[in-house]
Short mmCIF file of C-alpha atoms in Angstrom, two decimals:
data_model
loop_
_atom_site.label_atom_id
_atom_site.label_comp_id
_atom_site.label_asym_id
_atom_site.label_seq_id
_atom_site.Cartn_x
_atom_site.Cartn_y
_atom_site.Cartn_z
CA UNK M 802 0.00 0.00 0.00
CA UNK M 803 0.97 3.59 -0.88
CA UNK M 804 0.91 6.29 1.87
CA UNK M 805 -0.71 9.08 0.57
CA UNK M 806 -0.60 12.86 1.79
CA UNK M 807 -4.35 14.35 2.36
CA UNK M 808 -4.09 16.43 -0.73
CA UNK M 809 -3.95 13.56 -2.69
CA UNK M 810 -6.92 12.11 -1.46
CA UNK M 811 -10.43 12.44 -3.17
CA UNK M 812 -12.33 13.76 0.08
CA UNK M 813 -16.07 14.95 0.00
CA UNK M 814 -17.51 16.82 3.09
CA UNK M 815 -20.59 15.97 4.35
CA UNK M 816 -22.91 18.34 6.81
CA UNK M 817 -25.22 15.92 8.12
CA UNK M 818 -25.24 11.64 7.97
CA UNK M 819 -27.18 10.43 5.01
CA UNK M 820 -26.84 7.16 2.73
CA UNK M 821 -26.48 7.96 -0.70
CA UNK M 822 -25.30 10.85 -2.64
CA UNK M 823 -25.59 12.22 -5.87
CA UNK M 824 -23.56 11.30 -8.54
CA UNK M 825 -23.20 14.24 -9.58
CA UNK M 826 -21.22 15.71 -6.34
CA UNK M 827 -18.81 12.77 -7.27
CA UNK M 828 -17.77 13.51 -10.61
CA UNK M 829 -15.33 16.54 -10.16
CA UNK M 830 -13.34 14.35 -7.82
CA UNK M 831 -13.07 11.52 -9.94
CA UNK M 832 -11.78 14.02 -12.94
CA UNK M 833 -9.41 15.62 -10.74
CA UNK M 834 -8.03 12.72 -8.49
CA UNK M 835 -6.27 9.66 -9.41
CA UNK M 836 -8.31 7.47 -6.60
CA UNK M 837 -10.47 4.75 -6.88
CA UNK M 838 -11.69 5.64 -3.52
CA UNK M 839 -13.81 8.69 -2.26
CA UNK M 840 -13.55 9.25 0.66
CA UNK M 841 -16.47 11.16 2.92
CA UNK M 842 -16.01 13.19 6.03
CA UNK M 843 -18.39 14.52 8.28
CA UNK M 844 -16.82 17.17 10.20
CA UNK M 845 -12.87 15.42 10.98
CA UNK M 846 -13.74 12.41 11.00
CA UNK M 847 -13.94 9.67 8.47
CA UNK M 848 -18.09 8.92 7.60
CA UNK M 849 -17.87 6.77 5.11
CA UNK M 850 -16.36 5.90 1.28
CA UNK M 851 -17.73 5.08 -2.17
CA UNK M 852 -15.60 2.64 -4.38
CA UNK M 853 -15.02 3.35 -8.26
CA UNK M 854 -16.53 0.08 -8.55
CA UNK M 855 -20.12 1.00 -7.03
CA UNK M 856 -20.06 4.12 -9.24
CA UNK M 857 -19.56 1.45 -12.50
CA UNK M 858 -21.26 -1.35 -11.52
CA UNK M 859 -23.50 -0.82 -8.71
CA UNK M 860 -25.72 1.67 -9.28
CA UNK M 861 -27.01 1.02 -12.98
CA UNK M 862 -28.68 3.92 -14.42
CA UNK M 863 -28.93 5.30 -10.99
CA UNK M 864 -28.23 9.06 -10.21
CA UNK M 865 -27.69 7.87 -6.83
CA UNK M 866 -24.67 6.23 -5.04
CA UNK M 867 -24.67 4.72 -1.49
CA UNK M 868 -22.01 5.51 1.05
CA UNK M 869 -20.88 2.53 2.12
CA UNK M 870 -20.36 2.68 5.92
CA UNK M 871 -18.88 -0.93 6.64
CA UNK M 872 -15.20 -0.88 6.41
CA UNK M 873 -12.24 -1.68 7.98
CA UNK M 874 -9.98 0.91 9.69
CA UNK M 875 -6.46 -0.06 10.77
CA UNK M 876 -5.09 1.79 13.37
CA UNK M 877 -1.13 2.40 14.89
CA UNK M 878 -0.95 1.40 18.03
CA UNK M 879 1.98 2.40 20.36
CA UNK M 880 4.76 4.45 19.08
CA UNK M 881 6.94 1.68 16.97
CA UNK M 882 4.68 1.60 13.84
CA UNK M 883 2.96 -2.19 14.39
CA UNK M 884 -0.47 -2.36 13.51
#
């Protein structure tokens, strides 16, 4: 895996929880960014993502796009890097 720095991420801020999101609001960051992986923050703190793959093949003909909310997060413990 490739660390990243946050301005290289696709991020989309969020106000308020909700489940899907338009796929229009999606676009821009897809043009601009070179991620497969949106990722959606409501205030600092990770809310969800949205895979390239459930844009494609998910949705359909839908102008909708659920925010998938059911990941894994990996966290450092400790100061020596493990996870």
């Amino acid at each position: 895996m490739i660390k990243r720095e946050l301005s290289q991420l696709a991020i989309y801020s969020v106000d308020q929880e909700l489940e899907m999101l338009p796929l229009k609001c999606l676009r821009e960051l897809y043009l601009e960014k070179t991620s497969d992986i949106i990722y959606i923050v409501k205030g600092k703190r990770l809310y969800g993502i949205i895979c390239m793959e459930q844009v494609l093949y998910g949705q359909k003909g839908n102008t909708l796009v659920k925010v998938n909310r059911s990941f894994t997060v990996l966290k450092k413990r400790g100061g020596g890097g493990e996870v």
